[in-house]
Amino acid sequence: VGSYKCKCLDGHRGDGRTACANINECAEGSHSCHVNAMCTDEKGNHRCACLSGFTGDGNLCSNVDECKPPAGQAKPCHHNATCTDTSGSFSCACSAGYTGDGKQCADANECTDGTHGCHGDAVCIN
């Protein structure tokens, strides 16, 4: 009767009278973020966002297959390359007979680079 009680707001801790400090769920590891998400501390709460290469709400993140882009978007690798999806990323490799980084591929000239298998009495034509 005639008394009161002080309670810190959710996401804070303290005695409610002299101190209420924000709880950093990200630093303490008490957050709900997925392993493939970034946790950002906010006053009284936290926010989760999927890392690049993943999609979802941050609490659940799944791999994006960059090798199979949505309709209307370009494929990430050259048309003479193979795309390999990896967890959160992808890699490109030029097909046999082509050189480059997989995003750009050019016809390899086996005649001038010495990798042809022509007989000594034959002419190499690329």
Short mmCIF file of N, CA, C and O in Angstrom, two decimals:
data_model
loop_
_atom_site.label_atom_id
_atom_site.label_comp_id
_atom_site.label_asym_id
_atom_site.label_seq_id
_atom_site.Cartn_x
_atom_site.Cartn_y
_atom_site.Cartn_z
N VAL A 1 0.85 -1.17 0.00
CA VAL A 1 0.00 0.00 0.00
C VAL A 1 0.90 1.24 0.00
O VAL A 1 1.78 1.36 0.84
N GLY A 2 0.66 2.08 -0.97
CA GLY A 2 1.41 3.32 -1.05
C GLY A 2 2.85 3.14 -1.46
O GLY A 2 3.66 4.01 -1.22
N SER A 3 3.19 1.98 -2.07
CA SER A 3 4.58 1.79 -2.49
C SER A 3 4.63 1.60 -4.01
O SER A 3 3.61 1.53 -4.67
N TYR A 4 5.80 1.51 -4.52
CA TYR A 4 5.97 1.32 -5.95
C TYR A 4 7.16 0.38 -6.19
O TYR A 4 7.94 0.10 -5.29
N LYS A 5 7.28 -0.05 -7.43
CA LYS A 5 8.35 -0.96 -7.81
C LYS A 5 8.91 -0.47 -9.14
O LYS A 5 8.16 0.00 -10.00
N CYS A 6 10.22 -0.56 -9.31
CA CYS A 6 10.87 -0.16 -10.57
C CYS A 6 11.41 -1.41 -11.25
O CYS A 6 12.06 -2.23 -10.62
N LYS A 7 11.11 -1.54 -12.52
CA LYS A 7 11.59 -2.69 -13.30
C LYS A 7 12.15 -2.16 -14.61
O LYS A 7 11.50 -1.38 -15.31
N CYS A 8 13.36 -2.59 -14.93
CA CYS A 8 13.99 -2.18 -16.19
C CYS A 8 13.16 -2.71 -17.37
O CYS A 8 12.54 -3.77 -17.30
N LEU A 9 13.15 -1.95 -18.45
CA LEU A 9 12.46 -2.36 -19.66
C LEU A 9 13.10 -3.61 -20.25
O LEU A 9 14.27 -3.92 -19.98
N ASP A 10 12.33 -4.33 -21.07
CA ASP A 10 12.87 -5.50 -21.76
C ASP A 10 14.13 -5.11 -22.50
O ASP A 10 14.23 -4.04 -23.09
N GLY A 11 15.12 -6.01 -22.49
CA GLY A 11 16.38 -5.75 -23.16
C GLY A 11 17.35 -4.94 -22.33
O GLY A 11 18.41 -4.54 -22.82
N HIS A 12 17.00 -4.67 -21.08
CA HIS A 12 17.86 -3.93 -20.15
C HIS A 12 17.97 -4.72 -18.86
O HIS A 12 17.11 -5.53 -18.53
N ARG A 13 19.03 -4.46 -18.11
CA ARG A 13 19.17 -5.09 -16.80
C ARG A 13 19.66 -4.07 -15.79
O ARG A 13 20.33 -3.10 -16.15
N GLY A 14 19.29 -4.29 -14.57
CA GLY A 14 19.67 -3.39 -13.48
C GLY A 14 18.62 -3.45 -12.38
O GLY A 14 17.67 -4.22 -12.46
N ASP A 15 18.80 -2.60 -11.39
CA ASP A 15 17.86 -2.63 -10.26
C ASP A 15 16.59 -1.83 -10.53
O ASP A 15 15.64 -1.86 -9.76
N GLY A 16 16.57 -1.09 -11.64
CA GLY A 16 15.37 -0.33 -11.99
C GLY A 16 15.26 1.00 -11.27
O GLY A 16 14.42 1.82 -11.62
N ARG A 17 16.07 1.21 -10.29
CA ARG A 17 16.01 2.47 -9.54
C ARG A 17 17.19 3.37 -9.91
O ARG A 17 17.00 4.51 -10.29
N THR A 18 18.38 2.82 -9.80
CA THR A 18 19.56 3.64 -10.05
C THR A 18 20.21 3.33 -11.39
O THR A 18 21.01 4.14 -11.88
N ALA A 19 19.89 2.19 -11.97
CA ALA A 19 20.53 1.83 -13.24
C ALA A 19 19.70 0.82 -14.02
O ALA A 19 19.12 -0.10 -13.45
N CYS A 20 19.65 1.05 -15.33
CA CYS A 20 19.12 0.10 -16.30
C CYS A 20 20.04 0.17 -17.51
O CYS A 20 20.09 1.21 -18.18
N ALA A 21 20.79 -0.87 -17.75
CA ALA A 21 21.75 -0.88 -18.86
C ALA A 21 21.26 -1.78 -19.98
O ALA A 21 20.68 -2.85 -19.73
N ASN A 22 21.49 -1.34 -21.19
CA ASN A 22 21.15 -2.13 -22.36
C ASN A 22 21.89 -3.46 -22.32
O ASN A 22 23.06 -3.53 -21.97
N ILE A 23 21.20 -4.54 -22.66
CA ILE A 23 21.84 -5.86 -22.78
C ILE A 23 22.28 -6.01 -24.23
O ILE A 23 21.46 -5.88 -25.15
N ASN A 24 23.55 -6.27 -24.44
CA ASN A 24 24.07 -6.49 -25.79
C ASN A 24 23.97 -7.98 -26.10
O ASN A 24 24.90 -8.75 -25.84
N GLU A 25 22.83 -8.37 -26.67
CA GLU A 25 22.59 -9.79 -26.96
C GLU A 25 23.62 -10.33 -27.96
O GLU A 25 23.96 -11.52 -27.91
N CYS A 26 24.09 -9.47 -28.84
CA CYS A 26 25.08 -9.90 -29.84
C CYS A 26 26.39 -10.28 -29.18
O CYS A 26 26.97 -11.33 -29.49
N ALA A 27 26.87 -9.46 -28.27
CA ALA A 27 28.13 -9.73 -27.58
C ALA A 27 28.02 -10.89 -26.61
O ALA A 27 28.95 -11.67 -26.45
N GLU A 28 26.85 -11.02 -25.99
CA GLU A 28 26.65 -12.08 -25.00
C GLU A 28 26.33 -13.43 -25.64
O GLU A 28 26.35 -14.45 -24.97
N GLY A 29 25.95 -13.41 -26.93
CA GLY A 29 25.58 -14.66 -27.59
C GLY A 29 24.18 -15.12 -27.26
O GLY A 29 23.82 -16.27 -27.50
N SER A 30 23.36 -14.22 -26.72
CA SER A 30 21.98 -14.59 -26.36
C SER A 30 20.99 -14.17 -27.44
O SER A 30 19.79 -14.14 -27.21
N HIS A 31 21.50 -13.86 -28.63
CA HIS A 31 20.65 -13.43 -29.74
C HIS A 31 20.02 -14.63 -30.46
O HIS A 31 20.39 -15.78 -30.21
N SER A 32 19.10 -14.34 -31.35
CA SER A 32 18.39 -15.39 -32.11
C SER A 32 18.87 -15.48 -33.55
O SER A 32 18.25 -16.17 -34.36
N CYS A 33 19.97 -14.82 -33.88
CA CYS A 33 20.42 -14.78 -35.27
C CYS A 33 20.98 -16.12 -35.73
O CYS A 33 21.63 -16.84 -34.97
N HIS A 34 20.74 -16.40 -37.01
CA HIS A 34 21.26 -17.61 -37.65
C HIS A 34 22.78 -17.52 -37.73
O HIS A 34 23.35 -16.42 -37.72
N VAL A 35 23.44 -18.65 -37.84
CA VAL A 35 24.90 -18.68 -37.94
C VAL A 35 25.41 -17.92 -39.16
O VAL A 35 26.51 -17.37 -39.13
N ASN A 36 24.59 -17.84 -40.22
CA ASN A 36 24.97 -17.10 -41.43
C ASN A 36 24.30 -15.73 -41.47
O ASN A 36 23.89 -15.26 -42.53
N ALA A 37 24.20 -15.10 -40.30
CA ALA A 37 23.60 -13.76 -40.20
C ALA A 37 24.47 -12.88 -39.32
O ALA A 37 25.25 -13.36 -38.51
N MET A 38 24.31 -11.57 -39.51
CA MET A 38 25.01 -10.57 -38.71
C MET A 38 24.05 -10.07 -37.64
O MET A 38 22.90 -9.74 -37.94
N CYS A 39 24.52 -10.02 -36.41
CA CYS A 39 23.73 -9.50 -35.30
C CYS A 39 24.15 -8.06 -35.05
O CYS A 39 25.33 -7.75 -34.96
N THR A 40 23.17 -7.17 -34.95
CA THR A 40 23.42 -5.76 -34.65
C THR A 40 22.66 -5.40 -33.39
O THR A 40 21.43 -5.56 -33.32
N ASP A 41 23.39 -4.93 -32.39
CA ASP A 41 22.75 -4.54 -31.13
C ASP A 41 21.99 -3.24 -31.31
O ASP A 41 22.45 -2.32 -31.97
N GLU A 42 20.80 -3.16 -30.73
CA GLU A 42 19.99 -1.95 -30.70
C GLU A 42 19.54 -1.74 -29.27
O GLU A 42 19.51 -2.67 -28.48
N LYS A 43 19.16 -0.54 -28.93
CA LYS A 43 18.73 -0.24 -27.57
C LYS A 43 17.52 -1.11 -27.20
O LYS A 43 16.47 -1.01 -27.80
N GLY A 44 17.74 -1.99 -26.25
CA GLY A 44 16.67 -2.86 -25.76
C GLY A 44 16.37 -4.06 -26.63
O GLY A 44 15.45 -4.82 -26.34
N ASN A 45 17.12 -4.24 -27.71
CA ASN A 45 16.82 -5.32 -28.64
C ASN A 45 18.04 -5.60 -29.51
O ASN A 45 19.13 -5.09 -29.27
N HIS A 46 17.85 -6.39 -30.53
CA HIS A 46 18.90 -6.64 -31.53
C HIS A 46 18.22 -6.89 -32.87
O HIS A 46 17.02 -7.15 -32.94
N ARG A 47 19.02 -6.81 -33.93
CA ARG A 47 18.51 -7.05 -35.29
C ARG A 47 19.41 -8.06 -35.95
O ARG A 47 20.63 -8.05 -35.78
N CYS A 48 18.82 -8.95 -36.75
CA CYS A 48 19.55 -9.98 -37.49
C CYS A 48 19.37 -9.75 -38.98
O CYS A 48 18.26 -9.46 -39.43
N ALA A 49 20.45 -9.88 -39.74
CA ALA A 49 20.38 -9.76 -41.20
C ALA A 49 21.29 -10.81 -41.82
O ALA A 49 22.45 -10.96 -41.40
N CYS A 50 20.77 -11.54 -42.79
CA CYS A 50 21.55 -12.58 -43.45
C CYS A 50 22.78 -11.98 -44.12
O CYS A 50 22.73 -10.87 -44.66
N LEU A 51 23.88 -12.71 -44.08
CA LEU A 51 25.11 -12.29 -44.74
C LEU A 51 24.95 -12.36 -46.25
O LEU A 51 24.04 -13.03 -46.76
N SER A 52 25.83 -11.70 -46.97
CA SER A 52 25.83 -11.73 -48.43
C SER A 52 25.95 -13.18 -48.89
O SER A 52 26.73 -13.96 -48.34
N GLY A 53 25.16 -13.54 -49.88
CA GLY A 53 25.15 -14.92 -50.38
C GLY A 53 24.11 -15.79 -49.73
O GLY A 53 23.97 -16.97 -50.05
N PHE A 54 23.36 -15.20 -48.77
CA PHE A 54 22.29 -15.92 -48.07
C PHE A 54 21.02 -15.09 -48.11
O PHE A 54 21.07 -13.87 -48.25
N THR A 55 19.90 -15.74 -47.99
CA THR A 55 18.61 -15.05 -47.98
C THR A 55 17.78 -15.53 -46.81
O THR A 55 17.94 -16.66 -46.34
N GLY A 56 16.91 -14.66 -46.31
CA GLY A 56 16.04 -15.01 -45.19
C GLY A 56 15.81 -13.81 -44.30
O GLY A 56 16.17 -12.68 -44.64
N ASP A 57 15.23 -14.06 -43.14
CA ASP A 57 14.88 -12.98 -42.23
C ASP A 57 15.96 -12.70 -41.17
O ASP A 57 15.78 -11.85 -40.31
N GLY A 58 17.06 -13.40 -41.24
CA GLY A 58 18.14 -13.21 -40.27
C GLY A 58 18.10 -14.23 -39.15
O GLY A 58 19.12 -14.58 -38.59
N ASN A 59 16.90 -14.70 -38.82
CA ASN A 59 16.78 -15.76 -37.83
C ASN A 59 16.94 -17.12 -38.51
O ASN A 59 17.35 -18.10 -37.89
N LEU A 60 16.60 -17.17 -39.79
CA LEU A 60 16.79 -18.35 -40.63
C LEU A 60 17.34 -17.85 -41.96
O LEU A 60 16.72 -17.00 -42.61
N CYS A 61 18.51 -18.33 -42.34
CA CYS A 61 19.15 -17.91 -43.59
C CYS A 61 19.48 -19.15 -44.40
O CYS A 61 19.96 -20.15 -43.86
N SER A 62 19.22 -19.09 -45.70
CA SER A 62 19.57 -20.20 -46.58
C SER A 62 20.44 -19.69 -47.72
O SER A 62 20.39 -18.52 -48.09
N ASN A 63 21.25 -20.58 -48.25
CA ASN A 63 22.19 -20.24 -49.32
C ASN A 63 21.45 -19.78 -50.57
O ASN A 63 20.42 -20.33 -50.93
N VAL A 64 21.99 -18.77 -51.22
CA VAL A 64 21.49 -18.31 -52.52
C VAL A 64 22.33 -19.02 -53.58
O VAL A 64 23.56 -18.99 -53.49
N ASP A 65 21.69 -19.67 -54.54
CA ASP A 65 22.43 -20.32 -55.62
C ASP A 65 22.69 -19.27 -56.70
O ASP A 65 21.86 -19.03 -57.57
N GLU A 66 23.85 -18.62 -56.62
CA GLU A 66 24.19 -17.56 -57.56
C GLU A 66 24.32 -18.08 -58.99
O GLU A 66 24.25 -17.30 -59.94
N CYS A 67 24.51 -19.38 -59.15
CA CYS A 67 24.65 -19.97 -60.49
C CYS A 67 23.30 -20.06 -61.21
O CYS A 67 23.26 -20.29 -62.41
N LYS A 68 22.22 -19.91 -60.48
CA LYS A 68 20.87 -19.96 -61.05
C LYS A 68 20.14 -18.66 -60.69
O LYS A 68 19.26 -18.65 -59.84
N PRO A 69 20.51 -17.56 -61.35
CA PRO A 69 19.88 -16.27 -61.02
C PRO A 69 18.42 -16.24 -61.46
O PRO A 69 18.01 -17.00 -62.34
N PRO A 70 17.63 -15.36 -60.85
CA PRO A 70 16.23 -15.20 -61.26
C PRO A 70 16.13 -14.81 -62.73
O PRO A 70 17.07 -14.25 -63.29
N ALA A 71 14.99 -15.10 -63.32
CA ALA A 71 14.76 -14.76 -64.73
C ALA A 71 15.03 -13.28 -64.96
O ALA A 71 14.67 -12.43 -64.15
N GLY A 72 15.71 -12.99 -66.04
CA GLY A 72 16.01 -11.61 -66.39
C GLY A 72 17.35 -11.12 -65.88
O GLY A 72 17.82 -10.07 -66.28
N GLN A 73 17.98 -11.88 -64.98
CA GLN A 73 19.29 -11.49 -64.46
C GLN A 73 20.37 -12.33 -65.15
O GLN A 73 20.17 -13.50 -65.43
N ALA A 74 21.49 -11.70 -65.41
CA ALA A 74 22.59 -12.39 -66.09
C ALA A 74 23.24 -13.42 -65.17
O ALA A 74 23.30 -13.23 -63.95
N LYS A 75 23.73 -14.49 -65.77
CA LYS A 75 24.50 -15.48 -65.02
C LYS A 75 25.83 -14.86 -64.64
O LYS A 75 26.37 -14.04 -65.38
N PRO A 76 26.40 -15.26 -63.51
CA PRO A 76 27.63 -14.60 -63.04
C PRO A 76 28.89 -15.00 -63.80
O PRO A 76 29.89 -14.30 -63.74
N CYS A 77 28.85 -16.14 -64.49
CA CYS A 77 30.03 -16.63 -65.19
C CYS A 77 29.88 -16.48 -66.70
O CYS A 77 28.77 -16.37 -67.22
N HIS A 78 30.99 -16.48 -67.39
CA HIS A 78 31.03 -16.40 -68.85
C HIS A 78 30.29 -17.61 -69.44
O HIS A 78 30.23 -18.67 -68.82
N HIS A 79 29.76 -17.46 -70.65
CA HIS A 79 29.02 -18.57 -71.27
C HIS A 79 29.93 -19.75 -71.63
O HIS A 79 29.44 -20.86 -71.83
N ASN A 80 31.25 -19.54 -71.66
CA ASN A 80 32.19 -20.64 -71.87
C ASN A 80 32.89 -21.01 -70.55
O ASN A 80 34.08 -21.28 -70.52
N ALA A 81 32.12 -21.00 -69.47
CA ALA A 81 32.65 -21.33 -68.15
C ALA A 81 31.63 -22.15 -67.38
O ALA A 81 30.45 -22.18 -67.70
N THR A 82 32.11 -22.80 -66.34
CA THR A 82 31.28 -23.57 -65.43
C THR A 82 31.14 -22.80 -64.13
O THR A 82 32.14 -22.31 -63.59
N CYS A 83 29.91 -22.69 -63.64
CA CYS A 83 29.64 -22.03 -62.37
C CYS A 83 29.44 -23.10 -61.30
O CYS A 83 28.70 -24.07 -61.51
N THR A 84 30.11 -22.95 -60.17
CA THR A 84 29.96 -23.87 -59.04
C THR A 84 29.47 -23.09 -57.84
O THR A 84 30.14 -22.16 -57.37
N ASP A 85 28.29 -23.47 -57.34
CA ASP A 85 27.73 -22.81 -56.16
C ASP A 85 28.43 -23.33 -54.91
O ASP A 85 28.68 -24.53 -54.79
N THR A 86 28.76 -22.43 -54.00
CA THR A 86 29.33 -22.81 -52.70
C THR A 86 28.50 -22.13 -51.62
O THR A 86 27.67 -21.29 -51.92
N SER A 87 28.72 -22.48 -50.39
CA SER A 87 27.96 -21.90 -49.30
C SER A 87 28.24 -20.41 -49.18
O SER A 87 29.34 -20.00 -48.80
N GLY A 88 27.26 -19.59 -49.58
CA GLY A 88 27.39 -18.14 -49.49
C GLY A 88 28.14 -17.49 -50.63
O GLY A 88 28.34 -16.28 -50.63
N SER A 89 28.55 -18.27 -51.63
CA SER A 89 29.31 -17.70 -52.73
C SER A 89 29.22 -18.60 -53.95
O SER A 89 28.33 -19.45 -54.05
N PHE A 90 30.16 -18.44 -54.88
CA PHE A 90 30.23 -19.26 -56.08
C PHE A 90 31.62 -19.09 -56.68
O PHE A 90 32.37 -18.19 -56.30
N SER A 91 31.96 -19.98 -57.61
CA SER A 91 33.21 -19.83 -58.34
C SER A 91 32.95 -20.12 -59.81
O SER A 91 32.03 -20.85 -60.16
N CYS A 92 33.78 -19.52 -60.66
CA CYS A 92 33.68 -19.71 -62.11
C CYS A 92 35.01 -20.27 -62.61
O CYS A 92 36.07 -19.86 -62.14
N ALA A 93 34.93 -21.19 -63.57
CA ALA A 93 36.14 -21.74 -64.20
C ALA A 93 35.88 -21.88 -65.69
O ALA A 93 34.86 -22.45 -66.10
N CYS A 94 36.81 -21.35 -66.48
CA CYS A 94 36.66 -21.44 -67.94
C CYS A 94 36.66 -22.90 -68.38
O CYS A 94 37.36 -23.74 -67.82
N SER A 95 35.89 -23.18 -69.41
CA SER A 95 35.82 -24.52 -69.99
C SER A 95 37.14 -24.85 -70.67
O SER A 95 37.93 -23.96 -71.00
N ALA A 96 37.36 -26.15 -70.94
CA ALA A 96 38.57 -26.61 -71.63
C ALA A 96 38.68 -25.88 -72.97
O ALA A 96 37.68 -25.69 -73.67
N GLY A 97 39.87 -25.44 -73.29
CA GLY A 97 40.10 -24.72 -74.53
C GLY A 97 39.94 -23.21 -74.39
O GLY A 97 40.08 -22.49 -75.37
N TYR A 98 39.65 -22.75 -73.19
CA TYR A 98 39.48 -21.32 -72.93
C TYR A 98 40.34 -20.92 -71.74
O TYR A 98 40.65 -21.73 -70.87
N THR A 99 40.76 -19.66 -71.72
CA THR A 99 41.56 -19.16 -70.60
C THR A 99 40.87 -17.94 -70.00
O THR A 99 40.09 -17.27 -70.68
N GLY A 100 41.14 -17.68 -68.74
CA GLY A 100 40.56 -16.52 -68.06
C GLY A 100 40.18 -16.87 -66.65
O GLY A 100 40.49 -17.95 -66.14
N ASP A 101 39.47 -15.95 -66.02
CA ASP A 101 39.08 -16.13 -64.62
C ASP A 101 37.71 -16.77 -64.45
O ASP A 101 37.24 -16.94 -63.33
N GLY A 102 37.05 -17.11 -65.54
CA GLY A 102 35.73 -17.71 -65.47
C GLY A 102 34.62 -16.69 -65.65
O GLY A 102 33.53 -17.04 -66.09
N LYS A 103 34.89 -15.45 -65.28
CA LYS A 103 33.92 -14.39 -65.53
C LYS A 103 34.16 -13.82 -66.93
O LYS A 103 33.25 -13.35 -67.58
N GLN A 104 35.41 -13.88 -67.35
CA GLN A 104 35.81 -13.54 -68.71
C GLN A 104 36.64 -14.71 -69.23
O GLN A 104 37.62 -15.10 -68.59
N CYS A 105 36.26 -15.28 -70.36
CA CYS A 105 36.98 -16.39 -70.95
C CYS A 105 37.26 -16.08 -72.42
O CYS A 105 36.41 -15.54 -73.11
N ALA A 106 38.46 -16.42 -72.86
CA ALA A 106 38.84 -16.23 -74.25
C ALA A 106 39.35 -17.55 -74.80
O ALA A 106 39.88 -18.39 -74.06
N ASP A 107 39.18 -17.72 -76.09
CA ASP A 107 39.66 -18.93 -76.75
C ASP A 107 41.17 -19.04 -76.55
O ASP A 107 41.91 -18.10 -76.80
N ALA A 108 41.61 -20.19 -76.06
CA ALA A 108 43.04 -20.42 -75.88
C ALA A 108 43.63 -20.75 -77.25
O ALA A 108 43.03 -21.46 -78.04
N ASN A 109 44.79 -20.21 -77.55
CA ASN A 109 45.46 -20.52 -78.80
C ASN A 109 46.52 -21.57 -78.53
O ASN A 109 47.66 -21.27 -78.20
N GLU A 110 46.10 -22.82 -78.65
CA GLU A 110 46.99 -23.94 -78.37
C GLU A 110 48.18 -23.98 -79.33
O GLU A 110 49.23 -24.54 -79.01
N CYS A 111 48.00 -23.38 -80.52
CA CYS A 111 49.08 -23.37 -81.51
C CYS A 111 50.25 -22.51 -81.05
O CYS A 111 51.42 -22.87 -81.24
N THR A 112 49.95 -21.37 -80.43
CA THR A 112 51.02 -20.46 -80.01
C THR A 112 51.48 -20.72 -78.58
O THR A 112 52.61 -20.39 -78.24
N ASP A 113 50.62 -21.32 -77.75
CA ASP A 113 51.07 -21.54 -76.36
C ASP A 113 51.75 -22.90 -76.18
O ASP A 113 52.18 -23.24 -75.08
N GLY A 114 51.85 -23.67 -77.25
CA GLY A 114 52.61 -24.93 -77.21
C GLY A 114 51.88 -26.11 -76.59
O GLY A 114 52.51 -27.12 -76.28
N THR A 115 50.58 -26.01 -76.43
CA THR A 115 49.85 -27.12 -75.81
C THR A 115 49.15 -28.01 -76.84
O THR A 115 48.45 -28.93 -76.48
N HIS A 116 49.36 -27.73 -78.13
CA HIS A 116 48.72 -28.55 -79.16
C HIS A 116 49.40 -29.92 -79.24
O HIS A 116 50.50 -30.12 -78.75
N GLY A 117 48.71 -30.84 -79.84
CA GLY A 117 49.25 -32.19 -79.99
C GLY A 117 49.50 -32.55 -81.44
O GLY A 117 49.43 -33.73 -81.81
N CYS A 118 49.78 -31.54 -82.25
CA CYS A 118 49.99 -31.80 -83.69
C CYS A 118 51.33 -32.50 -83.93
O CYS A 118 52.32 -32.24 -83.24
N HIS A 119 51.34 -33.35 -84.93
CA HIS A 119 52.55 -34.02 -85.37
C HIS A 119 53.53 -32.99 -85.92
O HIS A 119 53.12 -31.91 -86.36
N GLY A 120 54.77 -33.30 -85.90
CA GLY A 120 55.79 -32.39 -86.41
C GLY A 120 55.62 -32.06 -87.89
O GLY A 120 56.09 -31.03 -88.35
N ASP A 121 54.96 -32.97 -88.64
CA ASP A 121 54.75 -32.73 -90.05
C ASP A 121 53.31 -32.25 -90.30
O ASP A 121 52.75 -32.51 -91.35
N ALA A 122 52.73 -31.57 -89.31
CA ALA A 122 51.39 -31.03 -89.45
C ALA A 122 51.40 -29.56 -89.08
O ALA A 122 52.32 -29.08 -88.40
N VAL A 123 50.39 -28.85 -89.53
CA VAL A 123 50.25 -27.43 -89.22
C VAL A 123 49.12 -27.30 -88.19
O VAL A 123 48.07 -27.90 -88.35
N CYS A 124 49.39 -26.54 -87.16
CA CYS A 124 48.35 -26.27 -86.14
C CYS A 124 47.54 -25.08 -86.56
O CYS A 124 48.08 -24.02 -86.91
N ILE A 125 46.25 -25.26 -86.58
CA ILE A 125 45.33 -24.17 -86.93
C ILE A 125 44.35 -23.99 -85.79
O ILE A 125 43.64 -24.93 -85.42
N ASN A 126 44.31 -22.81 -85.21
CA ASN A 126 43.42 -22.56 -84.08
C ASN A 126 42.07 -22.10 -84.58
O ASN A 126 41.92 -21.29 -85.41
#
